[in-house]
Coordinates of C-alpha atoms in Angstrom, one line a residue:
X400 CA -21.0 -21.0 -3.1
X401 CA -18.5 -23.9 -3.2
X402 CA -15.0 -22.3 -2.8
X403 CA -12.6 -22.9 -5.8
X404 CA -9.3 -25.4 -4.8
X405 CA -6.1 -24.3 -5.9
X406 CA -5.7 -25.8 -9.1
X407 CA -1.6 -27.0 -8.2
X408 CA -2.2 -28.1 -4.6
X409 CA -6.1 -29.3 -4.4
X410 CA -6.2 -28.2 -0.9
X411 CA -6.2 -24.9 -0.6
X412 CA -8.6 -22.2 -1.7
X413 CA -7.9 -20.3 -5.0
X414 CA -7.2 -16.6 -4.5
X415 CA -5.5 -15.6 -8.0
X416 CA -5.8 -16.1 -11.2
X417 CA -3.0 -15.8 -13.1
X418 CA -2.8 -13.7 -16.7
X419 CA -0.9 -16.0 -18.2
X420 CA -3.0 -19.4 -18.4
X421 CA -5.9 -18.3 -16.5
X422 CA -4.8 -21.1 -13.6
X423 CA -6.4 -20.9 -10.4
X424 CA -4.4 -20.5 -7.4
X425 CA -3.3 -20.4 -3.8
X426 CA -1.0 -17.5 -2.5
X427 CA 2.1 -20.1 -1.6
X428 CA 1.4 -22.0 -5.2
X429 CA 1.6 -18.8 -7.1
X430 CA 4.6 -17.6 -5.5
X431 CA 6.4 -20.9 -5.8
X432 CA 5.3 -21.0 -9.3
X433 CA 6.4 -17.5 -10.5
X434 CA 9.5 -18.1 -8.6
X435 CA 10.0 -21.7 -10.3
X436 CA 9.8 -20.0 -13.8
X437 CA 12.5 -17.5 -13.2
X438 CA 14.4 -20.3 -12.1
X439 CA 13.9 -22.4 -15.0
X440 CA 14.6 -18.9 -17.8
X441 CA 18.2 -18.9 -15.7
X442 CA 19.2 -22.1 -16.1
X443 CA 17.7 -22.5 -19.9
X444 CA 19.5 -20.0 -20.6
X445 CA 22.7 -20.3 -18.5
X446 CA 22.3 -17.0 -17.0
X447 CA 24.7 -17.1 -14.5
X448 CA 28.0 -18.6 -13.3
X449 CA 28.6 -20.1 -9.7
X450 CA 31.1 -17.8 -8.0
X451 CA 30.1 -14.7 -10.2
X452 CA 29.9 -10.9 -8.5
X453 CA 26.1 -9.6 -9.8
X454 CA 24.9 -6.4 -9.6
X455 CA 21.3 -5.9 -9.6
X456 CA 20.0 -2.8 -11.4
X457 CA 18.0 -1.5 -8.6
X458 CA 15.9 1.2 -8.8
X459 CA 13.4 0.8 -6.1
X460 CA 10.7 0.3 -8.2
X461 CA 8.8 -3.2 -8.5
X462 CA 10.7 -5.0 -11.0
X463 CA 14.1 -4.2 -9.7
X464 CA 12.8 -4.9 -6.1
X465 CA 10.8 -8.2 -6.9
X466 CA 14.1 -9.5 -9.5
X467 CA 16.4 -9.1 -6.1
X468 CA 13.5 -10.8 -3.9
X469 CA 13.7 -14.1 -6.5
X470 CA 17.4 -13.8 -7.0
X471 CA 18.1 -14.3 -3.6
X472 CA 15.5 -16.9 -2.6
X473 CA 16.5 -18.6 -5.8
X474 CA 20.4 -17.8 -4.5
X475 CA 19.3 -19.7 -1.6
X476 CA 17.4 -22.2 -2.6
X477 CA 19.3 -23.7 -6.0
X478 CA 23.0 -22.7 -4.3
X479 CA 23.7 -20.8 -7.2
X480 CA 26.9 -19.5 -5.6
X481 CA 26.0 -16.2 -6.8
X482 CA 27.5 -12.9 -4.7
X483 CA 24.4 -10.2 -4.9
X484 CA 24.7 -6.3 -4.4
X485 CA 22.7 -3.5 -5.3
X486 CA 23.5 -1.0 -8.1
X487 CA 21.5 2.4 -7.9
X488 CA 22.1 5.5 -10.4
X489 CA 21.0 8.6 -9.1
X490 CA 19.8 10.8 -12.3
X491 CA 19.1 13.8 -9.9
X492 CA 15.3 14.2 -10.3
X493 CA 13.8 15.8 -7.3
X494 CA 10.6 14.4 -6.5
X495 CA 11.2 11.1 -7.8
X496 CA 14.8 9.4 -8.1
X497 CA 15.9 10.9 -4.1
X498 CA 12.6 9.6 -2.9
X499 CA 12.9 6.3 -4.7
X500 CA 16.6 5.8 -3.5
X501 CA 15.3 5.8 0.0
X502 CA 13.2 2.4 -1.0
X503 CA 16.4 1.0 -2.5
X504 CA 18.3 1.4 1.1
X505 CA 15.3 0.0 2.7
X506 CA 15.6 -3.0 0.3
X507 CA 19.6 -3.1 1.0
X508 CA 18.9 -3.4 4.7
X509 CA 15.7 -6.0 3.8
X510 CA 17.9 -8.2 1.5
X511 CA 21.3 -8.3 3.7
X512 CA 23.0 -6.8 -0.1
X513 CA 25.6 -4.0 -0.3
X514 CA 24.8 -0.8 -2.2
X515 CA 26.8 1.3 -4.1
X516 CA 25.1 4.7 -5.9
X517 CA 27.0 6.4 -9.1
X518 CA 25.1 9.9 -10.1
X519 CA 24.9 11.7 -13.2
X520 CA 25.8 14.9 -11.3
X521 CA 29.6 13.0 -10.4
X522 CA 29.6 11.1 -13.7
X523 CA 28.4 13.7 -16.3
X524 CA 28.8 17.3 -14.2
X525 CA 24.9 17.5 -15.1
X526 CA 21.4 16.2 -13.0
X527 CA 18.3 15.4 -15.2
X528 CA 16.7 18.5 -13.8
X529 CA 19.2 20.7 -15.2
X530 CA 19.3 19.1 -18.5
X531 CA 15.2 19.2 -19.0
X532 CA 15.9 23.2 -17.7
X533 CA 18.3 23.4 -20.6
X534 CA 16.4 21.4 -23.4
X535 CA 12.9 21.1 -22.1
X536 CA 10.9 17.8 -21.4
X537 CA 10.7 16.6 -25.3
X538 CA 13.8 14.8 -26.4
X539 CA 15.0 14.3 -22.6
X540 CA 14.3 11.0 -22.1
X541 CA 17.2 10.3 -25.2
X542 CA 19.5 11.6 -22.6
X543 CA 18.7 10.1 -19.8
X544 CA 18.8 6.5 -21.5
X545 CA 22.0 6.8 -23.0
X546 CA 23.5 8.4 -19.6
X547 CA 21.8 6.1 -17.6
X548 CA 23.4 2.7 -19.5
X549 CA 26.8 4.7 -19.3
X550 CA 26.7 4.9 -15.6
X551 CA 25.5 1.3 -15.1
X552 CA 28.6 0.3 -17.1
X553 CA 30.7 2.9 -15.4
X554 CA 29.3 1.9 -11.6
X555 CA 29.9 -1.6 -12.5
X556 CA 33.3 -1.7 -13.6
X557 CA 34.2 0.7 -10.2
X558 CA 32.7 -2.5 -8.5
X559 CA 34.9 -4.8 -10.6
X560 CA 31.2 -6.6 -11.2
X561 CA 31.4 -7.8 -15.2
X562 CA 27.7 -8.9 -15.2
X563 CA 24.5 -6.7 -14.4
X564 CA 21.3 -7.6 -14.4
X565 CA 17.9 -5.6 -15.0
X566 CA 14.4 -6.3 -14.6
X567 CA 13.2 -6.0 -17.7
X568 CA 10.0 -7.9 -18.2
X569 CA 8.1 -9.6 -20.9
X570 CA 6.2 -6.1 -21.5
X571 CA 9.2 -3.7 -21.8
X572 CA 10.8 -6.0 -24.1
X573 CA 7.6 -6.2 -26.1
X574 CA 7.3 -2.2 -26.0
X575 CA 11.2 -1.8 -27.5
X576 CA 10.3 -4.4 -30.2
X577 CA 7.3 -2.8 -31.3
X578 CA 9.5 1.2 -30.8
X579 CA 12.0 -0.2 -33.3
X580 CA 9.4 -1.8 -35.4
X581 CA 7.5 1.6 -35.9
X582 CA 10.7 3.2 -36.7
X583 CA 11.9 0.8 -38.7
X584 CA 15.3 0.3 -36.9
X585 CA 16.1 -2.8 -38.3
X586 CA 19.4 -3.3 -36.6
X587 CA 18.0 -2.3 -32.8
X588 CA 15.0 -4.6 -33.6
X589 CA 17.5 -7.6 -33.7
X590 CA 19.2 -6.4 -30.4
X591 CA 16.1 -6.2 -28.3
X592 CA 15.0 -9.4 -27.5
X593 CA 18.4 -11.0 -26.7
X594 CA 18.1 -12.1 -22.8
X595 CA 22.0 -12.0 -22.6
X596 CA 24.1 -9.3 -23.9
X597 CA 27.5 -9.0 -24.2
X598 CA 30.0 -8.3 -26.5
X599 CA 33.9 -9.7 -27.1
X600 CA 35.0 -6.1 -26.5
X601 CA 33.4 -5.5 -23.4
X602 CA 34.3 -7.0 -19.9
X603 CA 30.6 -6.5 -18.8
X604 CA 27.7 -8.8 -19.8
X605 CA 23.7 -7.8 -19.1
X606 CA 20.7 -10.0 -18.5
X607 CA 17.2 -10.0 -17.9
X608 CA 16.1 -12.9 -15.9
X609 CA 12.6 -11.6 -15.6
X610 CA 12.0 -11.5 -19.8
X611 CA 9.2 -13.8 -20.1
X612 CA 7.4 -12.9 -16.8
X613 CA 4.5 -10.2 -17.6
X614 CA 4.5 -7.2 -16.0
X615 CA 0.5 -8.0 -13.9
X616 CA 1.7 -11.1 -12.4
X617 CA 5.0 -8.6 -11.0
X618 CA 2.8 -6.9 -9.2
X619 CA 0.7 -9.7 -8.2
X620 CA 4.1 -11.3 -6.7
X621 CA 5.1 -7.7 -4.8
X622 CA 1.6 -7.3 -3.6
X623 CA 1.2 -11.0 -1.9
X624 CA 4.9 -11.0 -0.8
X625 CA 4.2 -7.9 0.8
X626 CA 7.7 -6.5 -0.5
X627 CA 8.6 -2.9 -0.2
X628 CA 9.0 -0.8 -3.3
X629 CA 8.2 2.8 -5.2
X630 CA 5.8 3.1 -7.9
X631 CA 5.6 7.1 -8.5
X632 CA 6.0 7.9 -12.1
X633 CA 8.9 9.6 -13.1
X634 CA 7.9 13.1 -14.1
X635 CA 9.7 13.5 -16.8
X636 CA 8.4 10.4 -18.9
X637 CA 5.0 11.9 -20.5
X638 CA 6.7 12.8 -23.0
X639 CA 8.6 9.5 -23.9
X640 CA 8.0 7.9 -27.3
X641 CA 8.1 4.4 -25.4
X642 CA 4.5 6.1 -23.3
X643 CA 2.9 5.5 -26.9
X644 CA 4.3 2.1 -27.6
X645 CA 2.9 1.1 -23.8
X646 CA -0.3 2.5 -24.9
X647 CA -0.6 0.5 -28.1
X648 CA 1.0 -2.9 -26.0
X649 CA -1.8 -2.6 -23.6
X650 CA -4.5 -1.7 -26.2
X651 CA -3.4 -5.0 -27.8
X652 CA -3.4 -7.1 -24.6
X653 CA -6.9 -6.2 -23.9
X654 CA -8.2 -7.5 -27.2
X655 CA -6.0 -10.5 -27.2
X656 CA -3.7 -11.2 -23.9
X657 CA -0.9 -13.0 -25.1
X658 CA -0.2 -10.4 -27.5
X659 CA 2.6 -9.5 -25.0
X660 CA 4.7 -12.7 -25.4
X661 CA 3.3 -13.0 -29.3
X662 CA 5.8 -9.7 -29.8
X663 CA 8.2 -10.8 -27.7
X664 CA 8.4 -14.4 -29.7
X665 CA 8.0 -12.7 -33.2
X666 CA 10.8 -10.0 -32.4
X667 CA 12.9 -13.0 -31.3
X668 CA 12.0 -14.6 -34.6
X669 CA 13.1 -11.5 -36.7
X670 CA 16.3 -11.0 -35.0
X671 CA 17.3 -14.7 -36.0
X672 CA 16.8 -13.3 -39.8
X673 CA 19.3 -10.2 -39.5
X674 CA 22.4 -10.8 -40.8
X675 CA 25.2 -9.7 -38.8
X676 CA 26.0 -7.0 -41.6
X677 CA 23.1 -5.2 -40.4
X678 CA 22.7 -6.0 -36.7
X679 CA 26.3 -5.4 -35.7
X680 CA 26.2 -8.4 -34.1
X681 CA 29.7 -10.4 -35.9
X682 CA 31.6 -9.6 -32.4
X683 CA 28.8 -11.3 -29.9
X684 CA 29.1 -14.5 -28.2
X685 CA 27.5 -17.4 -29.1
X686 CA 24.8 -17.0 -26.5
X687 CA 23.9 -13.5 -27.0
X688 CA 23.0 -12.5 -30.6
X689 CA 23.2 -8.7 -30.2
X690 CA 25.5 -6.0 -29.1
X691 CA 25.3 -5.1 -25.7
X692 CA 22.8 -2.2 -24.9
X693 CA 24.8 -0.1 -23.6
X694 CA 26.8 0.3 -27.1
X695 CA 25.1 3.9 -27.9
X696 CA 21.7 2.5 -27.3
X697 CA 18.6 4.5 -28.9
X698 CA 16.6 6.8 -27.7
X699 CA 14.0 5.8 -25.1
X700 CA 16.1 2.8 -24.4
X701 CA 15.7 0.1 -21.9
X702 CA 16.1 1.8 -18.5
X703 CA 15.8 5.0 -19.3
X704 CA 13.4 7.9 -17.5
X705 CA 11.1 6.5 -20.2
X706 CA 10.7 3.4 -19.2
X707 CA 8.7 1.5 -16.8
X708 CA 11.8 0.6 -14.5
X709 CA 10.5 1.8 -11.0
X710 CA 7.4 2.5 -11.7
X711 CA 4.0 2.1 -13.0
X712 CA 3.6 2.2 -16.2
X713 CA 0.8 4.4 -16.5
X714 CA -2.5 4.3 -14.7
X715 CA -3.4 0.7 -15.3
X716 CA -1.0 -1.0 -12.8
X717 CA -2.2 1.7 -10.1
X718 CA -5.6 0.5 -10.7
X719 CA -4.5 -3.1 -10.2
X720 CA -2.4 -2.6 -7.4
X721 CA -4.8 -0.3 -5.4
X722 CA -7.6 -3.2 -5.9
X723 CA -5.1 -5.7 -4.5
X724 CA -5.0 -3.9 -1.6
X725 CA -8.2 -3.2 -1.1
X726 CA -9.1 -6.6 -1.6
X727 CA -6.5 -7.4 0.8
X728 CA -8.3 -5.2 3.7
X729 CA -11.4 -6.8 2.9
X730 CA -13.0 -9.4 5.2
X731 CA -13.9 -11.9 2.9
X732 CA -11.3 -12.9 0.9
X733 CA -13.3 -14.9 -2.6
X734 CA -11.7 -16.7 -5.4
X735 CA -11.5 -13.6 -8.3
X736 CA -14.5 -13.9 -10.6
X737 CA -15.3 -12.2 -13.7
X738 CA -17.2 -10.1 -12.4
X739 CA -14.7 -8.4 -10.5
X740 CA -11.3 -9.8 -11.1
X741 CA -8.8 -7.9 -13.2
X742 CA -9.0 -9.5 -16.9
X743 CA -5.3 -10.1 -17.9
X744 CA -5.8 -13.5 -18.7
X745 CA -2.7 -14.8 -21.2
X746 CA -4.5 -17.5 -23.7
X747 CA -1.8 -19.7 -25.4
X748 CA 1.2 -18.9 -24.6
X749 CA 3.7 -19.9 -27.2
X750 CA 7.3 -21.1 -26.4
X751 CA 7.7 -23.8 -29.4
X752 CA 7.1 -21.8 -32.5
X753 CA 8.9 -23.4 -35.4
X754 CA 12.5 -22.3 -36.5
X755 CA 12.5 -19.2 -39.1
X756 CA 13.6 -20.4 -42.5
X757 CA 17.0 -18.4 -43.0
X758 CA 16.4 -15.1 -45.5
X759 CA 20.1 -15.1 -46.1
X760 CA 18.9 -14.9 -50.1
X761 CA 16.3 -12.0 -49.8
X762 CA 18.3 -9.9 -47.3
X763 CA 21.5 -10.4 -49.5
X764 CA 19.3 -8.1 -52.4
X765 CA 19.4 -4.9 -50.0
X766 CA 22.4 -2.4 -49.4
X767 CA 24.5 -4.2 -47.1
X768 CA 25.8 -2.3 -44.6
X769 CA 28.9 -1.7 -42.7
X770 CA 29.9 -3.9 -40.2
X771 CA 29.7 -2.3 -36.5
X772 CA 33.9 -2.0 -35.7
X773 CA 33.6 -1.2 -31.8
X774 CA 36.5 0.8 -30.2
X775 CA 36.7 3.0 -27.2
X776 CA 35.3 6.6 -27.0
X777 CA 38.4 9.0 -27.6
X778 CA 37.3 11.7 -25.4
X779 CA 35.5 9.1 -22.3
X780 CA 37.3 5.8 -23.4
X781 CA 33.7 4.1 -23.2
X782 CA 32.9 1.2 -25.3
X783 CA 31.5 2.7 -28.8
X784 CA 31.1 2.4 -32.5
X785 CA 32.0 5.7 -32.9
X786 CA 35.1 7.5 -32.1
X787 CA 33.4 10.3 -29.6
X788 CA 30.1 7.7 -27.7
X789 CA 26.9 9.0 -28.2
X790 CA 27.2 10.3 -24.2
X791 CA 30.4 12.8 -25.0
X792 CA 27.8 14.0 -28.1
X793 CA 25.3 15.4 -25.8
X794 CA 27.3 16.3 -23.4
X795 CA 29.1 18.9 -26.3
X796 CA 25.7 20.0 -26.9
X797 CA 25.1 21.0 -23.4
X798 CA 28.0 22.3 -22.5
X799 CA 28.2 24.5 -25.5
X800 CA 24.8 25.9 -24.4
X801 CA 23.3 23.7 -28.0
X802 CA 20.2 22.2 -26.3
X803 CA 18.9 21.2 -29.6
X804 CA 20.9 18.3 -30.1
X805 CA 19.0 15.5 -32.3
X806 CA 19.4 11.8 -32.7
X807 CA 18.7 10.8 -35.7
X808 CA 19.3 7.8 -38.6
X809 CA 20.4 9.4 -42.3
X810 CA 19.6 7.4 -45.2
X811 CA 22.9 8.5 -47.0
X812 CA 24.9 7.8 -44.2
X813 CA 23.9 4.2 -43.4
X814 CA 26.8 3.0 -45.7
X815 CA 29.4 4.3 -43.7
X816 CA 28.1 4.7 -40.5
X817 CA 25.4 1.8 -39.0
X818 CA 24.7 4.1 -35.6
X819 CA 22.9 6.7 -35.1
X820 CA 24.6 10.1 -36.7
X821 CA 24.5 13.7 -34.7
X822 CA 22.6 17.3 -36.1
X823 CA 23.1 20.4 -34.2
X824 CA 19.5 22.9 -35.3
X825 CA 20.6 26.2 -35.7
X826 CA 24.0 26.3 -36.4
X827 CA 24.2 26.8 -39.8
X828 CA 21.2 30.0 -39.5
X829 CA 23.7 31.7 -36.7
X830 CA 26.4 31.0 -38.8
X831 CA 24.9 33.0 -41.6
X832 CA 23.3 35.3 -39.6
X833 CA 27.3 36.4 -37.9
X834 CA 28.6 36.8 -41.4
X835 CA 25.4 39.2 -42.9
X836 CA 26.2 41.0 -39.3

């Protein structure tokens, strides 16, 4: 059989075929391609600023570890001016964040980046193994995201770094669109799919350079790279609401693979029809439509336990990347076939869709909401729309021995308060309970 030429080069044999466009290629043409589309979503979207401090969310898992691989090639190669370091936050889960922080100082040493690690346990006086003791595994992965954007805040501004970014890819942002689509959270939909976020009130901005790049070809970039990284599961994450979003996402990408970007694009699309009213958005720059994430982000948030940050996101990628090594042990190495090769393939990928027409004048018909006023936490002095952050709520909780704190949105409160509102179960039966004693 006539070996398949890389479909860039012409020279070279074809060894991968990529999900997105179903392009045959070489190992160095795949590379330089992934590489040259992160490039081109930075400077699109004027990412960064030459000269800027940058802390890289780093987890150790795949997307934090390939997003500081491309960052510094691209560093390199495109003189960005850029100053890199490594930002790590330790959530105290035995088993799974220790053993994953030893890949981060692996990658530290690897990438010639400094490392700095803020824990829960310092931050909060609480690990993620003694919260789950205290509230059990459903509900904790509300507390872990909200903690965890609080210390990645909190880390950078002890770094005096103002912009961090995360390697959120083109599948976690589709899984948080399609979370706040299926609970109808019209004003965290229209923060999701904002590449930059950052807010006039806050000093530090967040981005995610790796927004368009799927998830498959992350792995297939780690794998022929041959870079270092943790792909355990956390052990908390089960439970997560975003496990059932992944699940649909997939499901979805199976019948039709470029479902993943289609969400993406049509979450971006619905965010441009939110008014700021209802999005919170009025204080944003121009460039980034929403609120910054870390503003008392929702539960099962971006970078939380529940997310695929630093790991696999269930058993599909350990499928794919345990074939890619197999493959890469084996003798012969054959241009992927359908008869073997792993179908991701990404038909049409859409980046041109025509402008939304504005909605101002069916929008204006429903309850207009209050406008988001941010101010600092009075207990913390984080950045909130409340006066007491979300974080100081759950910490009350805990520290009051209340495990059964809930986060939830009430109807008759959305005209005074656009965030999410606080419940403590139980109080009201033990108060009644006292006064019959």
């Amino acid at each position: 059989m006539v070996p398949t030429l890389c479909a860039l080069c012409n020279n070279s044999r074809a060894l991968i075929i990529r999900p997105k466009n179903r392009q045959k290629l070489c190992k160095p043409c795949f590379i330089f391609l992934f590489e040259t589309e992160i490039h081109n979503t930075i400077t699109t979207n004027s990412i960064f600023r030459p000269g800027e401090r940058i802390a890289i969310g780093a987890s150790g898992g795949k997307d934090s570890t390939v997003l500081a691989s491309v960052l510094r090639t691209l560093n390199e190669r495109h003189n960005y001016g850029l100053h890199l370091l490594l930002l790590s936050i330790d959530e105290g889960i035995k088993g799974y964040r220790d053993d994953s922080l030893e890949t981060v100082k692996r990658n530290a040493i690897q990438y010639d980046m400094p490392l700095s690690i803020v824990g829960y346990d310092e931050l909060y006086g609480w690990t993620m193994d003694q919260v789950v003791s205290q509230i059990g595994k459903k509900g904790n992965c509300t507390y872990c995201g909200v903690f965890r954007r609080q210390a990645l805040d909190r880390g950078a501004a002890r770094l005096g770094i103002k912009h961090v970014v995360t390697g959120h890819n083109a599948d976690d942002v589709a899984e948080t669109v399609m979370m706040n689509l299926l609970r109808g959270d019209l004003p965290r939909l229209s923060r999701a799919t904002s590449i930059v976020t950052a807010s006039a009130a806050s000093d530090i901005k967040r981005s995610k350079p790796l927004k368009y790049a799927y998830e498959k070809e992350i792995v297939l970039y780690a794998h022929h790279k041959g870079l270092d990284y943790f792909s355990t599961e956390c052990i908390y994450s089960p439970e997560a609401f975003r496990g059932s979003a992944r699940t649909l996402i997939k499901n979805l990408e199976r019948v039709r693979p470029s479902a993943i970007l289609d969400v993406v694009k049509s979450g971006e699309d619905m965010a441009r029809l939110v008014p700021p009213e209802v999005s919170g958005s009025g204080t944003c720059t121009a460039d980034a439509k929403d609120v910054a994430v870390a503003l008392d982000g929702g539960a099962e948030g971006e970078g939380g336990c529940g997310s695929s940050n630093g790991r696999a996101s269930g058993g599909e990628m350990a499928v794919m990347e345990q074939k890619l090594r197999d493959e890469a042990t084996s003798d012969g190495k054959q241009t992927q076939n359908d008869d073997h090769e792993i179908d991701f393939t990404l038909q049409g990928q859409r980046h041109d869709r025509h402008k939304p027409t504005p909605a101002a004048n069916t929008l204006s018909k429903a309850k207009r909401l209050q406008k988001q006023q941010l101010q600092r936490c009075g207990r913390c002095g984080y950045l909130s729309s409340q006066s007491v952050c979300k974080a100081c709520m759950l910490l009350e909780g805990l520290n009051k021995n209340r495990p059964k704190t809930q986060i939830s949105v009430s109807v008759e409160e959305e005209d005074n308060s656009p965030t999410l509102t606080r419940r403590m179960e139980g109080m009201t039966s033990i108060s009644h309970e006292t006064n019959v004693t």
